[in-house]
Coordinates of C-alpha atoms in Angstrom, one line a residue:
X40 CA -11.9 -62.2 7.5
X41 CA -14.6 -63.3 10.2
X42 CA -13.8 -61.9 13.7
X43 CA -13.0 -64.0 16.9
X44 CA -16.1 -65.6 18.8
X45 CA -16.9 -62.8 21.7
X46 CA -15.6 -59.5 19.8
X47 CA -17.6 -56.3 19.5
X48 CA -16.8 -54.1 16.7
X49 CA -18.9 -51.3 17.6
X50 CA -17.4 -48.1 16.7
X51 CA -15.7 -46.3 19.9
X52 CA -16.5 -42.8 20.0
X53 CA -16.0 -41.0 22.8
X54 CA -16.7 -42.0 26.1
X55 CA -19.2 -44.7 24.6
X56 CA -15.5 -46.6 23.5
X57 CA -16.2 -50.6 23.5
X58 CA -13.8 -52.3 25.6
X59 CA -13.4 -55.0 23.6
X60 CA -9.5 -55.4 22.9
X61 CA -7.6 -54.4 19.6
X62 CA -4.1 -56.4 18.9
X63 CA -1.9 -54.6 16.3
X64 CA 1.0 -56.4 15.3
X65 CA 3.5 -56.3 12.5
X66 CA 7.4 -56.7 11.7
X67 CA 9.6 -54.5 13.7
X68 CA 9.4 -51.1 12.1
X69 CA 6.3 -51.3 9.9
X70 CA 4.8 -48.3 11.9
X71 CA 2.9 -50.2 14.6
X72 CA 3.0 -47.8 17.6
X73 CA 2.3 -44.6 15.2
X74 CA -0.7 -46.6 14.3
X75 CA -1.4 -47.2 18.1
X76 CA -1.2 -43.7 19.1
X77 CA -3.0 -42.4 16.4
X78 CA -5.7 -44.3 17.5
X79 CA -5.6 -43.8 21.3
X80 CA -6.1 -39.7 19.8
X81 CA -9.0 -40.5 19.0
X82 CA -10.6 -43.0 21.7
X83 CA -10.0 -43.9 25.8
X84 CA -7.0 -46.2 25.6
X85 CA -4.4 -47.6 27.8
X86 CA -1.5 -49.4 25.6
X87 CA -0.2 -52.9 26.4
X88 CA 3.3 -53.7 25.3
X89 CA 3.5 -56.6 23.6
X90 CA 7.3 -56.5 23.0
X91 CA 9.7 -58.5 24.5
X92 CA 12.6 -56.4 24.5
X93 CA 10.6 -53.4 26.0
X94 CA 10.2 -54.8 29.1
X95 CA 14.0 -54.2 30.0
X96 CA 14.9 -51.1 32.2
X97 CA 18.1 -49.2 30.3
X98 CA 17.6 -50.5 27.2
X99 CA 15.9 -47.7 25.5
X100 CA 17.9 -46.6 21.9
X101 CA 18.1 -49.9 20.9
X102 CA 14.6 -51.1 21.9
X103 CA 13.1 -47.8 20.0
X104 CA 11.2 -47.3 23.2
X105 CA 8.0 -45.1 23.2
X106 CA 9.2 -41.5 24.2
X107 CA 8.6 -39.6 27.7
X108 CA 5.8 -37.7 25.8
X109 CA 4.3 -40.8 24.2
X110 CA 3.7 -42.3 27.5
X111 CA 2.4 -38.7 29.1
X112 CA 0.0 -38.5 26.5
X113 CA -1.0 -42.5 26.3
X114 CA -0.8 -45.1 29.6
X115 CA 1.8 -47.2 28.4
X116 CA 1.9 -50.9 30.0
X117 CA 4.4 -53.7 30.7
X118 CA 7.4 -51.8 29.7
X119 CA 10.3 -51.0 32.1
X120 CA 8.8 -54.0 34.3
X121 CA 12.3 -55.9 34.5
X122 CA 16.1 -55.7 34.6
X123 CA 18.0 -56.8 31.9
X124 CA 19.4 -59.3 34.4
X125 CA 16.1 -61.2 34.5
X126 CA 14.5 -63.2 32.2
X127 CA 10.3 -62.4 31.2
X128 CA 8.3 -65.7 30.0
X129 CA 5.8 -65.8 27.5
X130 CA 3.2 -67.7 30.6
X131 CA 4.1 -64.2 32.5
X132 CA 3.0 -61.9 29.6
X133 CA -0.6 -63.4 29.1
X134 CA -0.7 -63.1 33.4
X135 CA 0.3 -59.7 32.9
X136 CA -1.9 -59.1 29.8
X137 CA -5.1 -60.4 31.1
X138 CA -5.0 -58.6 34.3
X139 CA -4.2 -55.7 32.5
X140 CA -7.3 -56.2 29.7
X141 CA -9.1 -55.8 32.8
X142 CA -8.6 -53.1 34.7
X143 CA -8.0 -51.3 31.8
X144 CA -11.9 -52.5 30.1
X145 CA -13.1 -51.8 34.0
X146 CA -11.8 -48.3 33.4
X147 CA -14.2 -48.1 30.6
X148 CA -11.2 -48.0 28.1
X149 CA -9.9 -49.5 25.0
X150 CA -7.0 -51.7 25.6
X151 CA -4.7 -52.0 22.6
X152 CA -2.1 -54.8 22.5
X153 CA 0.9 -53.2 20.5
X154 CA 4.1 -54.9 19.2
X155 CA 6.1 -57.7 17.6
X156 CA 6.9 -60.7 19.8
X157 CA 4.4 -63.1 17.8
X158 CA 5.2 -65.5 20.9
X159 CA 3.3 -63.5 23.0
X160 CA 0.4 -62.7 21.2
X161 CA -0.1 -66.6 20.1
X162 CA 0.2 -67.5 23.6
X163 CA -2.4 -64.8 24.5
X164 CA -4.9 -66.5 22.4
X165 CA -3.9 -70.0 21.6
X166 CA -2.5 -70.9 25.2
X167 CA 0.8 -72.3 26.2
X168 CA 3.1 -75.6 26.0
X169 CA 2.7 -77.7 29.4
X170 CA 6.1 -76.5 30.2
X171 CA 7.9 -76.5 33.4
X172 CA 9.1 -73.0 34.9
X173 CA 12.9 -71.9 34.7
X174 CA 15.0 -73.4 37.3
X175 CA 18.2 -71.1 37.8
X176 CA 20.0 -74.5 39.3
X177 CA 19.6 -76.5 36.6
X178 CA 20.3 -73.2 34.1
X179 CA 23.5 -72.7 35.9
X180 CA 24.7 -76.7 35.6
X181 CA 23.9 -76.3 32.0
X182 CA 25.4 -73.1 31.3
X183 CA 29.2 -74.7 33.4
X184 CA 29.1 -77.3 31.0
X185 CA 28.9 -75.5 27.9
X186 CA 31.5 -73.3 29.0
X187 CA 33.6 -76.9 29.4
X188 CA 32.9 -78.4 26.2
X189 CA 30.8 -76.3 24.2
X190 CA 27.2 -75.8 22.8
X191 CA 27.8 -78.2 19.8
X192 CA 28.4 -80.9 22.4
X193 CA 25.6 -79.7 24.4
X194 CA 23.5 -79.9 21.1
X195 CA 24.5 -83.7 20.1
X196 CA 23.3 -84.3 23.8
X197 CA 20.1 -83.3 22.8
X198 CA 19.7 -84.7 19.9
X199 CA 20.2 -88.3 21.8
X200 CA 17.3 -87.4 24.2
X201 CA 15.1 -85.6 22.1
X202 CA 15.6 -85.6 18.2
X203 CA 13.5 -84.1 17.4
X204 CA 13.8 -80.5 19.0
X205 CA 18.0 -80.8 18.0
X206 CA 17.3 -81.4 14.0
X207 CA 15.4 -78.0 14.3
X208 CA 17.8 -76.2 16.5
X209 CA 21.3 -74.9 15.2
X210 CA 24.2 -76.1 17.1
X211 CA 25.4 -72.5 18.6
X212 CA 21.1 -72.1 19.5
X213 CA 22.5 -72.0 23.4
X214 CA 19.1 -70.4 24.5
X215 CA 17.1 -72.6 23.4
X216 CA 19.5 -76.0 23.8
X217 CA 19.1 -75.0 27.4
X218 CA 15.8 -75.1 27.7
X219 CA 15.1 -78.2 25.8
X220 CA 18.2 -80.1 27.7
X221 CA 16.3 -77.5 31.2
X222 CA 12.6 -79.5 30.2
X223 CA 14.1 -82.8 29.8
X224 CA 16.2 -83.0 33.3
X225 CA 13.3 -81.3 35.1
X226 CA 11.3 -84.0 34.1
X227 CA 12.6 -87.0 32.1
X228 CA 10.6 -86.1 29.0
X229 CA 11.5 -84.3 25.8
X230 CA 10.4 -81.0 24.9
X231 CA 8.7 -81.8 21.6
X232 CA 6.5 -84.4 23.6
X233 CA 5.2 -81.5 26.0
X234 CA 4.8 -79.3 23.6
X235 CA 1.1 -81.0 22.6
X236 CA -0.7 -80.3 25.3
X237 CA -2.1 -77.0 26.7
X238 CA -2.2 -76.1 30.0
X239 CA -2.8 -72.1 29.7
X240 CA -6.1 -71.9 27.7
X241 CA -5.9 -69.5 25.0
X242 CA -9.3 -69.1 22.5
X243 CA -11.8 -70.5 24.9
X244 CA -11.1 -68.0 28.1
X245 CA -10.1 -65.7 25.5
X246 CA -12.8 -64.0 23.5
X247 CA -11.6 -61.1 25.0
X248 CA -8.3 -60.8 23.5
X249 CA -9.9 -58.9 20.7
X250 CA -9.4 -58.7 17.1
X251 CA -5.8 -59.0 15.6
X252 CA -5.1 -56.2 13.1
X253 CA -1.1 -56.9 11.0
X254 CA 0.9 -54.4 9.8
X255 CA 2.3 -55.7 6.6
X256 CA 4.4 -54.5 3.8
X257 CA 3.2 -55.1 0.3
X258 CA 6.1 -54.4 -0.8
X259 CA 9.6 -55.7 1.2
X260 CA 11.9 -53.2 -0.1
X261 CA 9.7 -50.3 1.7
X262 CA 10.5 -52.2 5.5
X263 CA 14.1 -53.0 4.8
X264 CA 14.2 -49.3 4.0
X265 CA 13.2 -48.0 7.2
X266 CA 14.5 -51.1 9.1
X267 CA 17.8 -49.3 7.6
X268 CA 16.8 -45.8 8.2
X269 CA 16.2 -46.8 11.9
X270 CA 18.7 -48.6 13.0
X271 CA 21.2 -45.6 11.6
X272 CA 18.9 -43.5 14.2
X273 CA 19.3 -45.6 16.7
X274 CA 23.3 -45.9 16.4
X275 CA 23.1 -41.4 15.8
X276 CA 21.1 -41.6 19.2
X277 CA 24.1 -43.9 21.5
X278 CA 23.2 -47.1 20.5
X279 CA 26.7 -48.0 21.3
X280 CA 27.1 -45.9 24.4
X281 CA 24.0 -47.6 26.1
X282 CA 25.2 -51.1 25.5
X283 CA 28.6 -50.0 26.9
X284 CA 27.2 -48.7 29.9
X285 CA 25.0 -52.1 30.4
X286 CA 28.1 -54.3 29.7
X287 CA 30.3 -52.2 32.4
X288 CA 27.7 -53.1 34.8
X289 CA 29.7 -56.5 35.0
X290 CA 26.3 -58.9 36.0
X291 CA 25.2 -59.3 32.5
X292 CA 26.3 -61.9 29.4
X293 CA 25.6 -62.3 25.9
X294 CA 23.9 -65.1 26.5
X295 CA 20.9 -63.3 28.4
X296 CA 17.7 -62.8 26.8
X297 CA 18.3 -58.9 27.0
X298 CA 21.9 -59.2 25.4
X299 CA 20.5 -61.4 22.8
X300 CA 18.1 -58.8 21.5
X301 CA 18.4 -57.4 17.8
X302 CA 20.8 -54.5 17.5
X303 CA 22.5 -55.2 21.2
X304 CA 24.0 -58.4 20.9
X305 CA 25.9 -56.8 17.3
X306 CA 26.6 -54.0 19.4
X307 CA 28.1 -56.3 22.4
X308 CA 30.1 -58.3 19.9
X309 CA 31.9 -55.3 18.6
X310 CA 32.8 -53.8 22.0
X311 CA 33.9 -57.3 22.3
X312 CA 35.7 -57.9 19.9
X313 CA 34.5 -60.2 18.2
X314 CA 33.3 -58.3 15.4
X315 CA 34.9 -55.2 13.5
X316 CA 33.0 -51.8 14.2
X317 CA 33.4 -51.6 10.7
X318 CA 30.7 -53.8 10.0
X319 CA 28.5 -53.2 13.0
X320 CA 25.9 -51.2 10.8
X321 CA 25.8 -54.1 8.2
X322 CA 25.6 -57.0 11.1
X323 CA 22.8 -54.7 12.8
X324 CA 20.8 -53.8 9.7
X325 CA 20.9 -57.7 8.9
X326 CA 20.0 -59.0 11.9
X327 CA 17.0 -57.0 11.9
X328 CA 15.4 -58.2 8.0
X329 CA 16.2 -61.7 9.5
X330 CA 13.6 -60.8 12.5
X331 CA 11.2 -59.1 10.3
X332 CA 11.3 -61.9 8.1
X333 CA 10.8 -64.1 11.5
X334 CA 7.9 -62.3 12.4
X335 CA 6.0 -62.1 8.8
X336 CA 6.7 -65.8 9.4
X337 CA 4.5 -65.8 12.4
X338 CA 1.8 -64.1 11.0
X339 CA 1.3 -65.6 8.0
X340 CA 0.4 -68.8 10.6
X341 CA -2.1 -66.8 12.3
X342 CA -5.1 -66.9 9.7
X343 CA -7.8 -65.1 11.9
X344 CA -5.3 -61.3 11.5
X345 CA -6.7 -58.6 9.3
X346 CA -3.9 -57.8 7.2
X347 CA -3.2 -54.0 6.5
X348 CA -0.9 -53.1 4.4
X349 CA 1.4 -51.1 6.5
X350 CA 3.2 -49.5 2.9
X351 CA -0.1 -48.0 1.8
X352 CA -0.3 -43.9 1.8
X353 CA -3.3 -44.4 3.8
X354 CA -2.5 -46.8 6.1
X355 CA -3.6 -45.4 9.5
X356 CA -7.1 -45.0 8.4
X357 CA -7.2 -47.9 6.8
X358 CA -6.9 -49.7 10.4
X359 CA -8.8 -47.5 12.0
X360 CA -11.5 -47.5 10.2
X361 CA -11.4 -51.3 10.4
X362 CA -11.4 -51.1 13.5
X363 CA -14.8 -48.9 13.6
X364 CA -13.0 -45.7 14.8
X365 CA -13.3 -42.6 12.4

């Protein structure tokens, strides 16, 4: 598969390491940060996280955040950067990434893009919507009046203003029927018909986003696997006790980004309620196949990504050698 205008695949060795970006990304737990690390053993390189649930201080288990020692040995970046109570936009991670691209190249290092928020990595090189920014007034109005009458009713709202964002949204979608109903009050035009034009340029100010190197399972069985083989870590490690501690806080919802990610939101539910703890394993191990299927989604519309196929014995090598590092 040809490369992106602008990148340099010459082989980092040493200090003589190109700085020419390298994006790994992949369903959650097809083995990109081993992948990442292995490679940072052998070359200068300073990690960005592209993850949108690793941003969030005190949410660790769940998140399968890098270790202490991991980010001894490697810089880690953009993790830890907010509080669950705050939300983290796709316009602010490619603000965040490209400053960090370089100072990190300016340190004469490799800077690898790691993770699995496809978002974030298509609005790193294909730009974003011409969307307006968050406003926590109009959030709040919103959010009152689905706590009167519901997010169905919110949703047949929508679907009177802007049709065509509603017949692709489920009716319990609150996150994002707020933000379409946010986009059309802000300013008296439908999501769908802002969502042509780009106002954050992605390819053409990006030939430095590097080349985009996929994880990916030949073989589905082997990721559901250790989808299931993690999450049983996670719950061994206090999955459960952590998102007890964060609910007890009192400030946060399940309707938050934070709350909503995989794993926490089953969790949340159960200490709710809502759910039986008897089926908290099954809920949480499902949830995660549906992202992972989300995600292969994603990639699969993102033609210019050298696959690897994350299942294979050999793997590590085989990305790094593609990416010139022996």
């Amino acid at each position: 598969m040809a490369n992106r205008p602008g990148t340099d695949m010459t082989k980092p060795t040493g200090a003589n390491a190109p700085t020419t970006p390298l994006c790994i990304a992949g369903p959650t737990a097809s083995g990109k940060s081993a992948v990442a690390l292995a490679l940072a053993a052998r070359v200068p390189a300073e990690i960005i996280s592209v993850d949108s649930a690793l941003v969030y201080r005190g949410m660790d288990v769940g998140t399968a955040k890098p270790t202490p020692a991991e980010r001894a040995a490697v810089p880690h970046h953009l993790i830890d950067i907010r509080d669950p109570r705050q939300a983290y936009s796709a316009a602010e991670f490619v603000r965040d990434a490209r400053r960090l691209i370089d100072d990190i190249r300016a340190r004469g290092r490799l800077p690898l893009l790691v993770g699995g928020t496809m978002l974030y990595f298509k609005a790193l090189f294909d730009g974003l919507d011409a969307l307006p920014a968050a406003d926590p007034a109009v959030r709040q109005q919103i959010e009152q009046r689905a706590a009167r009458d519901g997010w169905p009713a919110l949703h047949a709202e929508l679907a009177r203003v802007d049709p065509a964002t509603a017949a692709r949204l489920a009716p319990a979608d609150s996150q994002r029927i707020q933000r379409a109903l946010e986009v059309w009050q802000l300013t008296g035009q439908p999501l769908s018909a802002l969502q042509t034009t780009k106002t954050i340029a992605g390819r053409a100010d990006m030939a430095s986003a590097g080349v985009l190197f996929s994880l990916e399972p030949a073989d589905r069985a082997w990721l559901h696997e250790r989808i299931a083989r993690r999450f049983d870590d996670m719950l061994a490690a206090g999955l459960v006790d952590e998102v007890a501690a964060l609910r007890a806080r009192g400030d946060l919802s399940p309707d938050l980004p934070s709350m909503r990610c995989v794993g926490y939101r089953q969790v949340w539910d159960t200490l709710d309620g809502r759910q039986p703890a008897d089926t908290l394993r099954e809920r949480g191990i499902a949830a995660t196949r549906q992202l992972a299927k989300r995600q292969l989604t994603w990639l699969r519309g993102m033609p210019e990504r050298r696959v690897i196929v994350a299942d294979s014995p050999g793997a590590t090598d085989a990305l790094l050698a593609a990416a010139g590092v022996r």
